[in-house]
Tab-separated table of C-alpha atoms in Angstrom:
chain	number	residue	atom	x	y	z
A	1	MET	CA	9.356	-28.957	-12.935
A	2	ASN	CA	9.458	-25.383	-13.423
A	3	SER	CA	10.842	-23.454	-10.154
A	4	PHE	CA	10.775	-19.843	-12.485
A	5	LYS	CA	7.923	-17.484	-11.499
A	6	LYS	CA	7.234	-14.359	-12.969
A	7	ALA	CA	5.785	-11.336	-10.458
A	8	VAL	CA	4.748	-7.810	-11.259
A	9	TRP	CA	4.941	-4.544	-9.273
A	10	LEU	CA	1.540	-2.744	-9.833
A	11	HIS	CA	2.260	1.026	-8.448
A	12	LYS	CA	-1.143	2.442	-8.069
A	13	LEU	CA	-4.394	-0.242	-8.676
A	14	PRO	CA	-7.226	1.612	-11.207
A	15	SER	CA	-10.159	3.076	-9.882
A	16	THR	CA	-13.175	1.109	-10.665
A	17	PRO	CA	-13.413	-2.879	-9.784
A	18	GLU	CA	-14.037	-3.740	-12.995
A	19	ALA	CA	-10.781	-2.037	-13.924
A	20	VAL	CA	-8.795	-3.950	-11.257
A	21	LYS	CA	-10.005	-7.421	-12.387
A	22	GLY	CA	-8.981	-6.614	-15.682
A	23	VAL	CA	-5.533	-6.027	-14.769
A	24	ALA	CA	-5.275	-9.158	-13.016
A	25	GLN	CA	-6.999	-10.928	-16.142
A	26	ARG	CA	-4.549	-9.151	-18.161
A	27	LEU	CA	-1.592	-9.857	-16.053
A	28	ALA	CA	-3.108	-13.637	-15.681
A	29	ASP	CA	-3.029	-14.675	-19.553
A	30	ALA	CA	0.933	-12.955	-19.791
A	31	GLY	CA	1.759	-15.896	-17.439
A	32	PHE	CA	2.167	-13.849	-14.355
A	33	ASP	CA	1.954	-15.640	-11.217
A	34	LEU	CA	2.116	-13.226	-8.343
A	35	LEU	CA	1.010	-9.629	-8.235
A	36	ILE	CA	2.435	-7.274	-5.995
A	37	PRO	CA	0.764	-4.402	-5.496
A	38	CYS	CA	1.519	-1.215	-3.388
A	39	VAL	CA	-1.093	-0.760	-0.989
A	40	LYS	CA	1.092	2.142	1.190
A	41	GLN	CA	1.750	4.886	-1.557
A	42	VAL	CA	5.090	7.597	-0.220
A	43	THR	CA	2.124	10.008	0.107
A	44	GLY	CA	1.238	8.111	3.240
A	45	ILE	CA	-2.080	7.103	1.780
A	46	VAL	CA	-3.924	3.559	1.173
A	47	ASP	CA	-4.864	1.495	-1.084
A	48	PHE	CA	-7.110	-0.283	0.991
A	49	HIS	CA	-9.849	-0.007	3.606
A	50	SER	CA	-7.723	1.194	7.011
A	51	ASN	CA	-9.617	2.619	9.954
A	52	ILE	CA	-5.735	4.054	10.797
A	53	ALA	CA	-4.417	5.724	7.459
A	54	ASN	CA	-6.356	8.108	4.819
A	55	VAL	CA	-7.696	5.952	1.818
A	56	ARG	CA	-7.148	7.375	-1.450
A	57	GLU	CA	-10.656	8.908	-1.920
A	58	GLU	CA	-11.590	7.203	-5.415
A	59	PHE	CA	-11.380	4.129	-3.224
A	60	LYS	CA	-13.423	4.960	-0.005
A	61	THR	CA	-16.527	2.687	-1.201
A	62	TRP	CA	-15.161	0.010	-2.521
A	63	ASP	CA	-11.594	-1.772	-1.650
A	64	PRO	CA	-9.581	-2.248	-4.446
A	65	LEU	CA	-6.895	-4.712	-2.993
A	66	MET	CA	-9.940	-7.188	-1.668
A	67	VAL	CA	-11.121	-6.999	-5.579
A	68	LEU	CA	-7.749	-7.697	-6.530
A	69	ALA	CA	-7.373	-10.634	-3.922
A	70	GLU	CA	-10.632	-12.094	-4.972
A	71	GLU	CA	-9.993	-11.774	-8.590
A	72	ALA	CA	-6.719	-13.691	-8.682
A	73	ASN	CA	-7.563	-15.864	-5.937
A	74	ARG	CA	-9.748	-17.003	-8.845
A	75	LEU	CA	-7.610	-17.008	-11.671
A	76	GLY	CA	-4.651	-19.091	-9.877
A	77	LEU	CA	-2.851	-15.655	-8.974
A	78	ALA	CA	-0.781	-15.032	-5.610
A	79	VAL	CA	-1.047	-11.496	-4.409
A	80	HIS	CA	1.728	-9.960	-2.305
A	81	ALA	CA	0.726	-6.771	-0.710
A	82	TRP	CA	3.629	-4.395	-0.407
A	83	SER	CA	4.240	-1.220	1.426
A	84	CYS	CA	6.549	2.253	1.268
A	85	VAL	CA	6.813	1.804	5.335
A	86	PHE	CA	8.795	5.300	6.354
A	87	PRO	CA	7.703	7.551	3.838
A	88	GLU	CA	4.660	9.687	4.378
A	89	GLY	CA	4.156	12.454	2.124
A	90	GLN	CA	1.336	15.276	2.104
A	91	SER	CA	-1.494	12.621	2.345
A	92	SER	CA	-0.438	11.322	5.763
A	93	ARG	CA	-2.521	10.994	8.381
A	94	LEU	CA	0.486	10.175	11.121
A	95	LEU	CA	1.766	13.286	9.675
A	96	ALA	CA	-0.711	15.396	10.254
A	97	GLU	CA	-1.801	14.260	13.595
A	98	HIS	CA	1.715	14.656	15.105
A	99	PRO	CA	4.066	16.398	12.919
A	100	GLU	CA	6.656	16.132	15.697
A	101	TYR	CA	7.001	12.838	14.043
A	102	GLU	CA	8.766	14.010	10.719
A	103	ALA	CA	12.430	12.689	10.143
A	104	VAL	CA	14.597	15.876	9.903
A	105	GLU	CA	17.987	16.064	7.386
A	106	GLY	CA	20.195	17.913	10.196
A	107	PRO	CA	19.044	20.958	13.332
A	108	GLU	CA	15.260	20.956	12.435
A	109	LYS	CA	15.683	21.054	8.852
A	110	ARG	CA	12.258	19.502	7.429
A	111	ARG	CA	12.288	17.495	3.988
A	112	THR	CA	10.289	18.629	1.055
A	113	GLU	CA	7.589	17.000	-0.644
A	114	PRO	CA	7.015	14.565	-1.934
A	115	HIS	CA	10.305	13.148	0.730
A	116	ARG	CA	8.427	13.279	3.959
A	117	LEU	CA	9.623	10.607	5.994
A	118	ALA	CA	8.552	9.583	9.640
A	119	CYS	CA	10.911	8.895	11.473
A	120	PRO	CA	12.078	5.026	12.324
A	121	THR	CA	13.468	5.347	15.298
A	122	ARG	CA	10.037	7.009	16.689
A	123	GLN	CA	7.967	3.837	18.967
A	124	ALA	CA	4.786	5.528	17.562
A	125	VAL	CA	5.811	5.653	14.182
A	126	GLN	CA	7.205	1.243	14.445
A	127	ASP	CA	3.551	1.765	16.343
A	128	TYR	CA	1.717	3.099	13.940
A	129	GLN	CA	3.478	1.251	10.806
A	130	ALA	CA	3.318	-2.423	13.013
A	131	ALA	CA	-0.471	-1.518	13.249
A	132	LEU	CA	-0.989	-1.140	9.344
A	133	TYR	CA	0.889	-4.337	8.681
A	134	GLN	CA	-1.815	-5.786	11.570
A	135	GLU	CA	-4.924	-4.488	9.943
A	136	LEU	CA	-3.889	-6.353	6.706
A	137	ILE	CA	-3.234	-9.728	7.711
A	138	GLU	CA	-6.532	-9.445	9.776
A	139	ARG	CA	-8.716	-8.636	6.650
A	140	PHE	CA	-7.161	-10.795	4.616
A	141	ARG	CA	-6.903	-13.532	6.834
């Protein structure tokens, strides 16, 4: 039995359902077993339907992660959602609503785009990130 598996990171999902299905098919045909889509970008935007974070504009009318999950299931592929946890750039709902949650490099020295981070020591930031994971877990059971 071959225990070697092939996985691929997907940094940005395509902007149409047909293109997402095409990517899954091409990767299945190439022998991949696991797809690892980035579902929360360093900008703070998410690539799935969320009630918590801002959703990428082209995904507001359809859910690319759901399409990928369904197509991957049909093709016998596994999906492991990947999230950039504390980076929160220009699209971040968290930092837009709470700019005081931004991590600073030193005495009030703010980071510049695209390298803004939410301060991981703040309980509210931890709760926000955990809520995003919980939302994914509940949506994709």
